[in-house]
Structure formats: C-alpha cells, structure tokens
mmCIF file of C-alpha atoms and ligand atoms in Angstrom:
data_model
loop_
_atom_site.group_PDB
_atom_site.id
_atom_site.type_symbol
_atom_site.label_atom_id
_atom_site.label_comp_id
_atom_site.label_asym_id
_atom_site.label_seq_id
_atom_site.Cartn_x
_atom_site.Cartn_y
_atom_site.Cartn_z
ATOM 1 C CA MET A 1 -158.685 156.852 63.067
ATOM 2 C CA LYS A 2 -161.398 156.878 60.548
ATOM 3 C CA ILE A 3 -164.206 154.774 61.442
ATOM 4 C CA LEU A 4 -167.374 154.146 60.110
ATOM 5 C CA LEU A 5 -169.832 153.432 62.250
ATOM 6 C CA LEU A 6 -173.034 151.894 60.832
ATOM 7 C CA GLY A 7 -176.257 151.812 62.782
ATOM 8 C CA ASN A 8 -176.141 154.405 65.253
ATOM 9 C CA THR A 9 -178.722 155.160 66.624
ATOM 10 C CA GLY A 10 -179.768 151.647 68.108
ATOM 11 C CA GLN A 11 -179.295 150.821 71.470
ATOM 12 C CA LEU A 12 -175.141 150.241 71.334
ATOM 13 C CA GLY A 13 -174.451 152.424 68.003
ATOM 14 C CA TRP A 14 -175.228 155.642 69.916
ATOM 15 C CA GLU A 15 -173.333 154.870 72.758
ATOM 16 C CA LEU A 16 -170.607 154.131 70.380
ATOM 17 C CA GLU A 17 -171.819 157.135 67.946
ATOM 18 C CA ARG A 18 -169.998 159.256 71.199
ATOM 19 C CA ALA A 19 -167.548 156.853 72.365
ATOM 20 C CA LEU A 20 -165.605 156.575 69.130
ATOM 21 C CA ALA A 21 -165.792 160.701 69.215
ATOM 22 C CA SER A 22 -161.858 160.666 70.477
ATOM 23 C CA LEU A 23 -160.889 159.109 68.445
ATOM 24 C CA GLY A 24 -160.567 160.902 65.315
ATOM 25 C CA GLU A 25 -163.531 161.154 62.159
ATOM 26 C CA VAL A 26 -166.348 159.127 63.419
ATOM 27 C CA ALA A 27 -168.892 157.814 60.328
ATOM 28 C CA ALA A 28 -172.059 157.528 61.741
ATOM 29 C CA LEU A 29 -174.717 155.820 59.054
ATOM 30 C CA ASP A 30 -177.521 154.106 59.806
ATOM 31 C CA PHE A 31 -181.204 153.622 58.224
ATOM 32 C CA PRO A 32 -182.435 154.734 55.950
ATOM 33 C CA ALA A 33 -179.427 156.447 54.449
ATOM 34 C CA ILE A 34 -177.673 153.242 54.762
ATOM 35 C CA ASN A 35 -180.052 150.011 53.939
ATOM 36 C CA LEU A 36 -177.409 146.802 54.066
ATOM 37 C CA LEU A 37 -180.241 145.170 52.682
ATOM 38 C CA ASP A 38 -178.870 146.315 49.402
ATOM 39 C CA GLU A 39 -175.722 144.705 49.115
ATOM 40 C CA ALA A 40 -174.459 147.194 46.435
ATOM 41 C CA SER A 41 -175.473 150.872 48.709
ATOM 42 C CA THR A 42 -174.042 149.266 51.095
ATOM 43 C CA ARG A 43 -170.209 148.076 48.957
ATOM 44 C CA GLN A 44 -171.292 152.018 47.611
ATOM 45 C CA ALA A 45 -171.526 153.220 51.663
ATOM 46 C CA VAL A 46 -168.374 151.865 52.962
ATOM 47 C CA ARG A 47 -165.612 153.149 48.959
ATOM 48 C CA SER A 48 -167.049 156.937 49.623
ATOM 49 C CA VAL A 49 -165.481 156.547 53.447
ATOM 50 C CA ALA A 50 -162.784 154.543 52.424
ATOM 51 C CA PRO A 51 -162.402 154.370 56.619
ATOM 52 C CA GLN A 52 -159.714 152.167 58.900
ATOM 53 C CA VAL A 53 -162.076 150.729 60.483
ATOM 54 C CA ILE A 54 -165.902 149.252 60.156
ATOM 55 C CA VAL A 55 -168.041 148.702 63.842
ATOM 56 C CA ASN A 56 -171.298 147.403 62.701
ATOM 57 C CA ALA A 57 -173.877 148.222 65.079
ATOM 58 C CA THR A 58 -176.843 146.789 62.974
ATOM 59 C CA GLY A 59 -178.715 143.870 63.063
ATOM 60 C CA TYR A 60 -181.727 142.433 62.722
ATOM 61 C CA THR A 61 -182.723 142.080 66.671
ATOM 62 C CA ALA A 62 -186.677 141.439 67.291
ATOM 63 C CA VAL A 63 -185.509 137.983 68.383
ATOM 64 C CA ASP A 64 -189.542 136.444 68.251
ATOM 65 C CA LYS A 65 -189.683 138.453 64.785
ATOM 66 C CA ALA A 66 -186.825 137.086 63.602
ATOM 67 C CA GLU A 67 -189.337 133.627 63.069
ATOM 68 C CA SER A 68 -191.322 134.909 60.945
ATOM 69 C CA GLU A 69 -189.202 136.749 58.878
ATOM 70 C CA PRO A 70 -185.948 134.761 58.180
ATOM 71 C CA GLU A 71 -184.588 136.000 54.712
ATOM 72 C CA ILE A 72 -185.191 139.187 56.824
ATOM 73 C CA ALA A 73 -182.859 137.904 59.159
ATOM 74 C CA ALA A 74 -181.079 136.356 57.740
ATOM 75 C CA ALA A 75 -179.718 139.550 55.249
ATOM 76 C CA MET A 76 -179.171 141.323 57.912
ATOM 77 C CA ASN A 77 -177.502 139.747 60.587
ATOM 78 C CA THR A 78 -175.556 136.138 58.096
ATOM 79 C CA ARG A 79 -174.926 138.772 54.885
ATOM 80 C CA ALA A 80 -174.551 142.278 55.888
ATOM 81 C CA PRO A 81 -171.859 141.465 58.177
ATOM 82 C CA ALA A 82 -169.973 139.059 55.424
ATOM 83 C CA ILE A 83 -170.080 141.631 52.838
ATOM 84 C CA LEU A 84 -169.023 144.495 55.487
ATOM 85 C CA ALA A 85 -165.979 141.277 56.212
ATOM 86 C CA GLU A 86 -165.415 141.508 51.979
ATOM 87 C CA GLU A 87 -165.090 145.043 52.140
ATOM 88 C CA ALA A 88 -162.871 145.497 54.842
ATOM 89 C CA ARG A 89 -160.141 142.797 54.243
ATOM 90 C CA THR A 90 -160.412 144.535 50.785
ATOM 91 C CA PHE A 91 -159.799 147.936 50.960
ATOM 92 C CA GLY A 92 -157.570 147.123 54.129
ATOM 93 C CA ALA A 93 -159.333 148.098 56.716
ATOM 94 C CA ALA A 94 -160.020 146.186 59.748
ATOM 95 C CA LEU A 95 -163.955 145.535 60.978
ATOM 96 C CA ILE A 96 -165.540 145.469 64.587
ATOM 97 C CA HIS A 97 -168.327 142.640 64.951
ATOM 98 C CA TYR A 98 -171.045 142.064 67.964
ATOM 99 C CA SER A 99 -173.146 138.829 68.055
ATOM 100 C CA THR A 100 -174.929 136.645 71.042
ATOM 101 C CA ASP A 101 -174.398 134.290 73.739
ATOM 102 C CA TYR A 102 -177.844 133.307 72.156
ATOM 103 C CA VAL A 103 -175.270 130.723 69.615
ATOM 104 C CA PHE A 104 -175.791 128.788 72.069
ATOM 105 C CA ASP A 105 -178.692 125.727 73.786
ATOM 106 C CA GLY A 106 -178.118 127.185 77.028
ATOM 107 C CA LEU A 107 -177.874 123.163 78.781
ATOM 108 C CA LYS A 108 -173.791 123.666 79.723
ATOM 109 C CA GLY A 109 -175.296 124.901 82.934
ATOM 110 C CA SER A 110 -171.386 126.984 83.519
ATOM 111 C CA PRO A 111 -170.767 130.207 81.403
ATOM 112 C CA TYR A 112 -168.947 129.505 78.147
ATOM 113 C CA VAL A 113 -166.432 129.420 76.115
ATOM 114 C CA GLU A 114 -164.909 130.505 73.305
ATOM 115 C CA THR A 115 -164.737 126.550 72.658
ATOM 116 C CA ASP A 116 -167.896 125.077 73.193
ATOM 117 C CA PRO A 117 -169.390 124.644 70.554
ATOM 118 C CA PRO A 118 -172.281 127.150 69.494
ATOM 119 C CA HIS A 119 -175.799 124.996 68.942
ATOM 120 C CA PRO A 120 -178.783 127.938 68.399
ATOM 121 C CA LEU A 121 -182.504 127.646 69.220
ATOM 122 C CA GLY A 122 -183.973 129.637 66.735
ATOM 123 C CA VAL A 123 -182.692 132.645 63.586
ATOM 124 C CA TYR A 124 -181.914 135.549 64.871
ATOM 125 C CA ALA A 125 -179.232 133.129 66.497
ATOM 126 C CA ARG A 126 -179.010 130.461 63.477
ATOM 127 C CA THR A 127 -177.563 133.848 61.419
ATOM 128 C CA LYS A 128 -176.021 135.576 63.930
ATOM 129 C CA LEU A 129 -174.275 132.797 64.376
ATOM 130 C CA ALA A 130 -173.591 132.542 60.187
ATOM 131 C CA GLY A 131 -172.492 135.888 60.575
ATOM 132 C CA GLU A 132 -169.960 135.391 62.908
ATOM 133 C CA GLN A 133 -168.456 132.517 61.094
ATOM 134 C CA ALA A 134 -168.905 134.488 57.955
ATOM 135 C CA VAL A 135 -166.861 137.273 58.960
ATOM 136 C CA GLN A 136 -163.893 134.776 60.732
ATOM 137 C CA GLN A 137 -163.973 132.681 57.259
ATOM 138 C CA THR A 138 -163.212 135.940 55.360
ATOM 139 C CA GLY A 139 -160.372 137.070 57.294
ATOM 140 C CA GLY A 140 -158.585 140.062 58.027
ATOM 141 C CA ALA A 141 -158.339 142.107 60.501
ATOM 142 C CA PHE A 142 -161.500 141.686 62.365
ATOM 143 C CA LEU A 143 -162.603 141.100 66.208
ATOM 144 C CA ILE A 144 -167.241 139.539 66.955
ATOM 145 C CA LEU A 145 -167.965 140.632 70.372
ATOM 146 C CA ARG A 146 -170.127 138.398 71.521
ATOM 147 C CA LEU A 147 -172.851 139.953 74.046
ATOM 148 C CA SER A 148 -175.831 139.020 76.696
ATOM 149 C CA TRP A 149 -178.399 140.884 77.683
ATOM 150 C CA MET A 150 -177.492 144.251 76.919
ATOM 151 C CA TYR A 151 -179.775 146.904 77.335
ATOM 152 C CA SER A 152 -179.465 150.828 77.168
ATOM 153 C CA LEU A 153 -182.526 153.565 78.862
ATOM 154 C CA ARG A 154 -182.452 155.068 75.866
ATOM 155 C CA ARG A 155 -184.442 151.806 73.604
ATOM 156 C CA ASP A 156 -187.000 149.673 74.785
ATOM 157 C CA SER A 157 -184.658 147.020 76.552
ATOM 158 C CA PHE A 158 -185.632 145.238 79.834
ATOM 159 C CA VAL A 159 -185.092 148.100 82.080
ATOM 160 C CA THR A 160 -187.027 149.826 80.519
ATOM 161 C CA LYS A 161 -189.749 147.235 80.475
ATOM 162 C CA VAL A 162 -189.345 146.210 84.011
ATOM 163 C CA LEU A 163 -189.375 150.291 84.863
ATOM 164 C CA GLY A 164 -191.935 150.136 83.240
ATOM 165 C CA TRP A 165 -194.161 147.358 84.180
ATOM 166 C CA ALA A 166 -193.795 148.295 88.214
ATOM 167 C CA ARG A 167 -195.305 151.831 86.867
ATOM 168 C CA GLN A 168 -199.043 149.862 85.662
ATOM 169 C CA GLN A 169 -199.065 146.774 87.483
ATOM 170 C CA ARG A 170 -199.478 145.392 91.901
ATOM 171 C CA SER A 171 -198.021 142.186 91.822
ATOM 172 C CA LEU A 172 -194.920 141.012 88.169
ATOM 173 C CA ARG A 173 -193.972 137.917 87.324
ATOM 174 C CA MET A 174 -190.342 137.422 85.940
ATOM 175 C CA VAL A 175 -188.638 134.329 85.485
ATOM 176 C CA THR A 176 -186.236 132.284 87.668
ATOM 177 C CA ASP A 177 -184.466 129.700 85.344
ATOM 178 C CA GLN A 178 -183.086 132.577 83.108
ATOM 179 C CA VAL A 179 -179.464 132.755 83.350
ATOM 180 C CA GLY A 180 -177.323 135.749 81.402
ATOM 181 C CA ASN A 181 -174.869 139.324 81.886
ATOM 182 C CA PRO A 182 -176.605 141.974 81.930
ATOM 183 C CA ILE A 183 -174.217 144.653 79.119
ATOM 184 C CA TRP A 184 -175.401 148.545 79.869
ATOM 185 C CA ALA A 185 -174.550 149.211 75.684
ATOM 186 C CA ARG A 186 -171.971 151.743 77.092
ATOM 187 C CA THR A 187 -169.510 149.520 78.608
ATOM 188 C CA ALA A 188 -169.490 147.292 74.756
ATOM 189 C CA ALA A 189 -169.301 150.516 73.770
ATOM 190 C CA GLU A 190 -166.375 152.180 75.790
ATOM 191 C CA VAL A 191 -165.002 148.751 75.640
ATOM 192 C CA THR A 192 -164.353 149.090 71.778
ATOM 193 C CA ALA A 193 -163.338 152.911 71.899
ATOM 194 C CA GLN A 194 -160.865 151.748 74.306
ATOM 195 C CA ILE A 195 -159.840 148.351 71.630
ATOM 196 C CA LEU A 196 -159.099 150.823 69.246
ATOM 197 C CA ALA A 197 -156.930 154.087 71.303
ATOM 198 C CA MET A 198 -154.621 150.439 72.545
ATOM 199 C CA GLY A 199 -154.310 149.806 69.029
ATOM 200 C CA SER A 200 -153.889 153.357 67.326
ATOM 201 C CA ALA A 201 -152.802 154.645 64.443
ATOM 202 C CA ASP A 202 -151.741 150.811 63.008
ATOM 203 C CA ILE A 203 -154.961 149.277 63.906
ATOM 204 C CA VAL A 204 -155.319 147.554 61.829
ATOM 205 C CA PRO A 205 -151.505 144.265 61.503
ATOM 206 C CA TRP A 206 -152.735 145.722 65.601
ATOM 207 C CA LEU A 207 -156.102 143.722 65.534
ATOM 208 C CA ALA A 208 -155.122 141.126 62.846
ATOM 209 C CA VAL A 209 -152.509 139.596 64.658
ATOM 210 C CA ARG A 210 -155.453 139.471 67.931
ATOM 211 C CA ARG A 211 -158.245 138.731 65.411
ATOM 212 C CA GLY A 212 -161.303 136.600 66.973
ATOM 213 C CA LEU A 213 -163.978 135.766 68.272
ATOM 214 C CA TYR A 214 -163.813 137.277 72.351
ATOM 215 C CA HIS A 215 -167.001 137.178 74.375
ATOM 216 C CA PHE A 216 -167.154 139.923 77.059
ATOM 217 C CA ALA A 217 -169.462 139.247 80.155
ATOM 218 C CA GLY A 218 -169.607 140.502 83.300
ATOM 219 C CA PRO A 219 -168.094 138.370 85.712
ATOM 220 C CA ASP A 220 -171.008 137.392 87.412
ATOM 221 C CA HIS A 221 -174.525 137.123 85.740
ATOM 222 C CA ALA A 222 -177.999 137.173 87.138
ATOM 223 C CA SER A 223 -181.497 135.680 86.575
ATOM 224 C CA ARG A 224 -184.100 137.661 85.103
ATOM 225 C CA TYR A 225 -186.281 137.504 88.184
ATOM 226 C CA ASP A 226 -182.898 139.175 90.255
ATOM 227 C CA TRP A 227 -182.002 141.193 87.880
ATOM 228 C CA ALA A 228 -185.989 142.601 87.556
ATOM 229 C CA ARG A 229 -185.862 143.229 91.773
ATOM 230 C CA THR A 230 -181.765 145.528 90.911
ATOM 231 C CA ILE A 231 -183.444 147.540 88.814
ATOM 232 C CA LEU A 232 -185.935 148.007 90.969
ATOM 233 C CA ARG A 233 -184.454 148.786 93.591
ATOM 234 C CA LEU A 234 -182.345 151.548 92.229
ATOM 235 C CA ASP A 235 -184.977 153.258 89.683
ATOM 236 C CA PRO A 236 -184.312 156.809 90.640
ATOM 237 C CA ARG A 237 -187.610 157.317 90.530
ATOM 238 C CA PRO A 238 -189.041 154.423 93.359
ATOM 239 C CA GLN A 239 -192.292 156.851 93.692
ATOM 240 C CA GLU A 240 -193.816 156.618 91.091
ATOM 241 C CA GLN A 241 -193.485 152.017 91.499
ATOM 242 C CA ILE A 242 -197.197 150.528 92.135
ATOM 243 C CA ALA A 243 -196.035 147.034 92.154
ATOM 244 C CA GLU A 244 -195.236 145.841 95.562
ATOM 245 C CA GLN A 245 -194.025 141.931 95.162
ATOM 246 C CA VAL A 246 -191.891 140.350 92.685
ATOM 247 C CA LEU A 247 -192.952 137.187 91.998
ATOM 248 C CA PRO A 248 -190.331 133.844 90.217
ATOM 249 C CA ALA A 249 -191.894 132.399 87.546
ATOM 250 C CA LEU A 250 -190.591 129.752 85.209
ATOM 251 C CA THR A 251 -189.958 130.771 80.949
ATOM 252 C CA ASP A 252 -192.177 127.773 80.798
ATOM 253 C CA GLU A 253 -194.633 129.771 81.566
ATOM 254 C CA PHE A 254 -194.479 132.051 78.622
ATOM 255 C CA PRO A 255 -194.693 131.065 75.945
ATOM 256 C CA THR A 256 -192.602 133.606 73.092
ATOM 257 C CA PRO A 257 -192.522 132.411 69.111
ATOM 258 C CA ALA A 258 -188.039 131.951 69.556
ATOM 259 C CA CYS A 259 -186.518 129.230 72.563
ATOM 260 C CA ARG A 260 -184.002 131.326 73.785
ATOM 261 C CA PRO A 261 -181.332 129.519 75.854
ATOM 262 C CA LEU A 262 -181.914 128.925 79.774
ATOM 263 C CA PHE A 263 -178.285 129.365 81.312
ATOM 264 C CA SER A 264 -176.314 131.279 78.708
ATOM 265 C CA ALA A 265 -173.235 133.542 80.529
ATOM 266 C CA LEU A 266 -169.827 134.352 78.761
ATOM 267 C CA ASP A 267 -167.040 134.120 80.632
ATOM 268 C CA SER A 268 -165.013 136.842 79.526
ATOM 269 C CA ARG A 269 -161.227 135.549 80.632
ATOM 270 C CA LYS A 270 -159.909 135.078 76.378
ATOM 271 C CA PHE A 271 -160.715 139.384 76.819
ATOM 272 C CA THR A 272 -159.233 139.279 79.458
ATOM 273 C CA GLU A 273 -156.237 137.766 78.898
ATOM 274 C CA THR A 274 -155.889 139.100 75.592
ATOM 275 C CA PHE A 275 -156.617 142.658 76.260
ATOM 276 C CA GLY A 276 -155.402 143.235 79.204
ATOM 277 C CA LEU A 277 -159.424 144.410 80.341
ATOM 278 C CA ARG A 278 -162.220 143.170 82.910
ATOM 279 C CA PRO A 279 -165.570 144.165 82.452
ATOM 280 C CA PRO A 280 -167.651 146.009 85.220
ATOM 281 C CA ALA A 281 -169.778 143.816 87.601
ATOM 282 C CA TRP A 282 -173.057 143.623 85.970
ATOM 283 C CA GLU A 283 -174.482 144.988 88.932
ATOM 284 C CA ALA A 284 -171.969 147.519 89.104
ATOM 285 C CA ALA A 285 -172.904 149.199 85.606
ATOM 286 C CA LEU A 286 -176.460 149.478 86.232
ATOM 287 C CA ARG A 287 -176.547 151.313 89.431
ATOM 288 C CA LEU A 288 -174.532 153.796 87.091
ATOM 289 C CA ALA A 289 -176.065 153.133 84.190
ATOM 290 C CA MET A 290 -180.023 154.310 86.448
ATOM 291 C CA ALA A 291 -178.046 157.397 87.774
ATOM 292 C CA TYR A 292 -178.112 158.881 84.445
HETATM 293 N N1 LIG B 301 -179.615 143.739 71.834
HETATM 294 C C1 LIG B 301 -178.716 142.370 73.104
HETATM 295 O O1 LIG B 301 -179.286 142.536 74.157
HETATM 296 C C2 LIG B 301 -177.622 142.674 71.920
HETATM 297 C C3 LIG B 301 -177.357 140.999 73.552
HETATM 298 C C4 LIG B 301 -176.118 140.848 72.155
HETATM 299 C C5 LIG B 301 -175.694 140.769 70.794
HETATM 300 N N2 LIG B 301 -176.632 141.980 70.654
HETATM 301 C C6 LIG B 301 -175.984 142.279 69.068
HETATM 302 O O2 LIG B 301 -175.416 143.565 69.080
HETATM 303 C C7 LIG B 301 -175.699 143.845 68.121
HETATM 304 C C8 LIG B 301 -176.948 145.715 68.295
HETATM 305 O O3 LIG B 301 -177.328 145.553 69.052
HETATM 306 P P1 LIG B 301 -178.305 145.693 69.050
HETATM 307 O O4 LIG B 301 -178.944 145.634 71.055
HETATM 308 O O5 LIG B 301 -177.601 147.834 69.980
HETATM 309 O O6 LIG B 301 -179.339 146.579 68.826
HETATM 310 P P2 LIG B 301 -180.928 148.230 67.612
HETATM 311 O O7 LIG B 301 -180.984 148.836 69.329
HETATM 312 O O8 LIG B 301 -181.249 146.827 67.505
HETATM 313 O O9 LIG B 301 -180.269 147.894 66.520
HETATM 314 C C9 LIG B 301 -179.389 147.948 65.952
HETATM 315 C C10 LIG B 301 -179.169 149.107 65.039
HETATM 316 O O10 LIG B 301 -179.448 147.872 63.193
HETATM 317 C C11 LIG B 301 -179.698 149.313 62.769
HETATM 318 N N3 LIG B 301 -181.171 148.939 61.345
HETATM 319 C C12 LIG B 301 -181.785 147.497 60.962
HETATM 320 N N4 LIG B 301 -182.099 147.084 60.246
HETATM 321 C C13 LIG B 301 -181.341 148.114 58.672
HETATM 322 C C14 LIG B 301 -180.736 148.287 58.150
HETATM 323 N N5 LIG B 301 -181.756 147.530 57.158
HETATM 324 N N6 LIG B 301 -179.855 149.453 57.124
HETATM 325 C C15 LIG B 301 -179.058 149.387 58.380
HETATM 326 N N7 LIG B 301 -179.802 149.735 59.736
HETATM 327 C C16 LIG B 301 -180.151 149.298 59.891
HETATM 328 C C17 LIG B 301 -181.661 149.597 63.479
HETATM 329 O O11 LIG B 301 -181.838 151.205 62.607
HETATM 330 P P3 LIG B 301 -183.929 150.412 63.179
HETATM 331 O O12 LIG B 301 -183.742 151.090 63.874
HETATM 332 O O13 LIG B 301 -183.790 152.651 62.066
HETATM 333 O O14 LIG B 301 -184.066 149.901 62.404
HETATM 334 C C18 LIG B 301 -180.835 150.048 64.660
HETATM 335 O O15 LIG B 301 -179.994 151.303 64.757
HETATM 336 C C19 LIG B 301 -176.036 144.167 66.548
HETATM 337 O O16 LIG B 301 -175.301 142.708 66.577
HETATM 338 C C20 LIG B 301 -177.350 142.577 67.867
HETATM 339 O O17 LIG B 301 -177.345 141.362 67.581
HETATM 340 C C21 LIG B 301 -177.366 142.589 70.881
#
C-alpha cells in the first residue's frame, strides 16, 4: 500500500508515521516540504507521490489564535482538506481526515452521535466543520474521524502542561465544567493503521463502502479537573512535583479568545459497529502513555 502522510511532525502525524510503516510505503511530508496553504504545490505533491491513501494529519490547531487568523485557519482546515478530497477522488485514492468534538456547542448533556446537529462556537471549530463538509461533498472513498482532547507527550499538550505546572506551582486550578474524551495520539494513529490493514489491497473500494464521518473516543469521559488529577497521580516522576493541591474551578474564571463547548464527549458506537474496534478507556491509555 502506498500512503501519503501529511503533517508527520504533529502530535498525531508523528505517531501515524510509525503506526503506518508496517503497511507499505509511506511518503511523509510536513511544512515546509509541503505547504497546504499553496494549492498548486499541494496538488503537485499528491500527484507526484500517486498514493492509494492520503492521511491528512495537518491542521490549524491553535484554537485561540484562530480567532485572529480566520483566513489562515479556513485555508488549512477547510480549503486544504477539500483539495485533498478532490485529488483523492480524481486519482482513485482514499482520504483519511480528522476532525474535532469542537463542532458541537456542548449543550446536549450526553455524548454526541454523528447525527447530532453541529453548532461550532469559534473560528477553529467552524473551519473544521466546513472541512468535514467539503470532504463529504466531494465524495469518493473517505473516512473522517472526529477526535476529542488529543494529547501526546512529545509536543505541547494538556498532559505536558499539567506536568509542567505541577513542577512550578504549589496549587493548580482546573475546570470541572469542561468534559470530554482524552485520547492519546498513538491510539488514534493505531486505529487508523488497523482500519487500513483491514481494507488491505482493496483499501479504496473497501473504504468507499464504509465511507463517512465517525466519532472515535473511549467509552468514558472526564472533566479537565479529573484528567489533571489523574495525570499527576500517574506522573512517572512524582518527586519533581511541588503542587500540593488541585482546586476545582469554572471555565468562566479563565476567559479565552475562543469559546469552547463545555460537554463535548463523543459516542463511538457507529465506529465500533462498523469496524469492530473498541477504543480503550482514557485512563488505561493515559497510563500507557505516561510509561514511555
Ligand atoms: N489536538 C487535539 O486535541 C485535537 C482534537 C480533535 C481533533 N484534532 C485534529 O487532529 C488533527 C491533528 O491534530 P494534532 O493535534 O496532531 O495537530 P498538531 O500537533 O498541531 O500538528 C499539525 C500539523 O500540521 C502541520 N501544518 C500546519 N500548517 C501547515 C501547512 N501550511 N502546510 C503543511 N503542514 C502544516 C504542522 O506543521 P508545523 O508543526 O510545522 O506547524 C503539524 O505537523 C487536526 O486535524 C486536528 O484538528 C486535534
């Protein structure tokens, strides 16, 4: 299988490069070798690799900064996936793309399913939703996985930030009213590789039959407060922590440029029924991630 992986230095892309390696030939590109803001060079890169599968792990992911850079966010999160979907359809390739729980407003109060109407609250979320829609409208063999609260230990993430704060501050304040599904980037990468392995040599028609939008999240969710406390409990070097307490707080106490949904947990039943794969519980995955 010939795979073009875009964004291989990002949280997810770094894990994907390793997870996809056993499936065949992986051409991995990231900025500046490819600039997805440049349409002509994006199309050219896809055509010169001529992949069977394009895995797009790129994105404009700076949620707050997107509020002041809506054009760049739209070019990366909406236009670039649309171009990749067009290229994939034209040349008979499959496209794997990732989206976000932030497409919802967080008011539902129970885990979101794929048919729940989206209502994004900020620029990042709006541009990601428009990217999903562009891929879906283009058609072809595509898979969109919506993820929530992804982390890795390699790049700045909530997990690395909490570990850092606990080494600098005696008291941490974490919000109890934001609830989601923490997901280790490696889990999302491995499940992508598993799906591609299931389709194997017939990946394009196999995926075309199953094409669509899927939620991928563990069976349970957590607040940022619970997540932070668990991170500190699983810290492999607890002797470095100076934090003595984690205090509960509310989102309103920490104003940010972008609004975030309060309850954005995702329901993965459609994914499990379609692919027969069960995402792990978030704490089990975190335990493994922290062991590395
Ligand atoms: N992080 C989360 O909590 C989360 C949650 C749900 C969904 N997602 C989605 O999952 C996907 C991967 O997220 P992530 O957290 O792994 O992202 P990330 O760590 O921010 O990585 C994004 C990648 O895109 C690359 N990139 C940015 N601008 C580019 C450009 N103009 N041309 C080419 N490459 C460019 C980045 O390169 P540089 O490093 O050089 O900028 C980086 O390698 C995204 O679609 C994101 O929306 C993320």
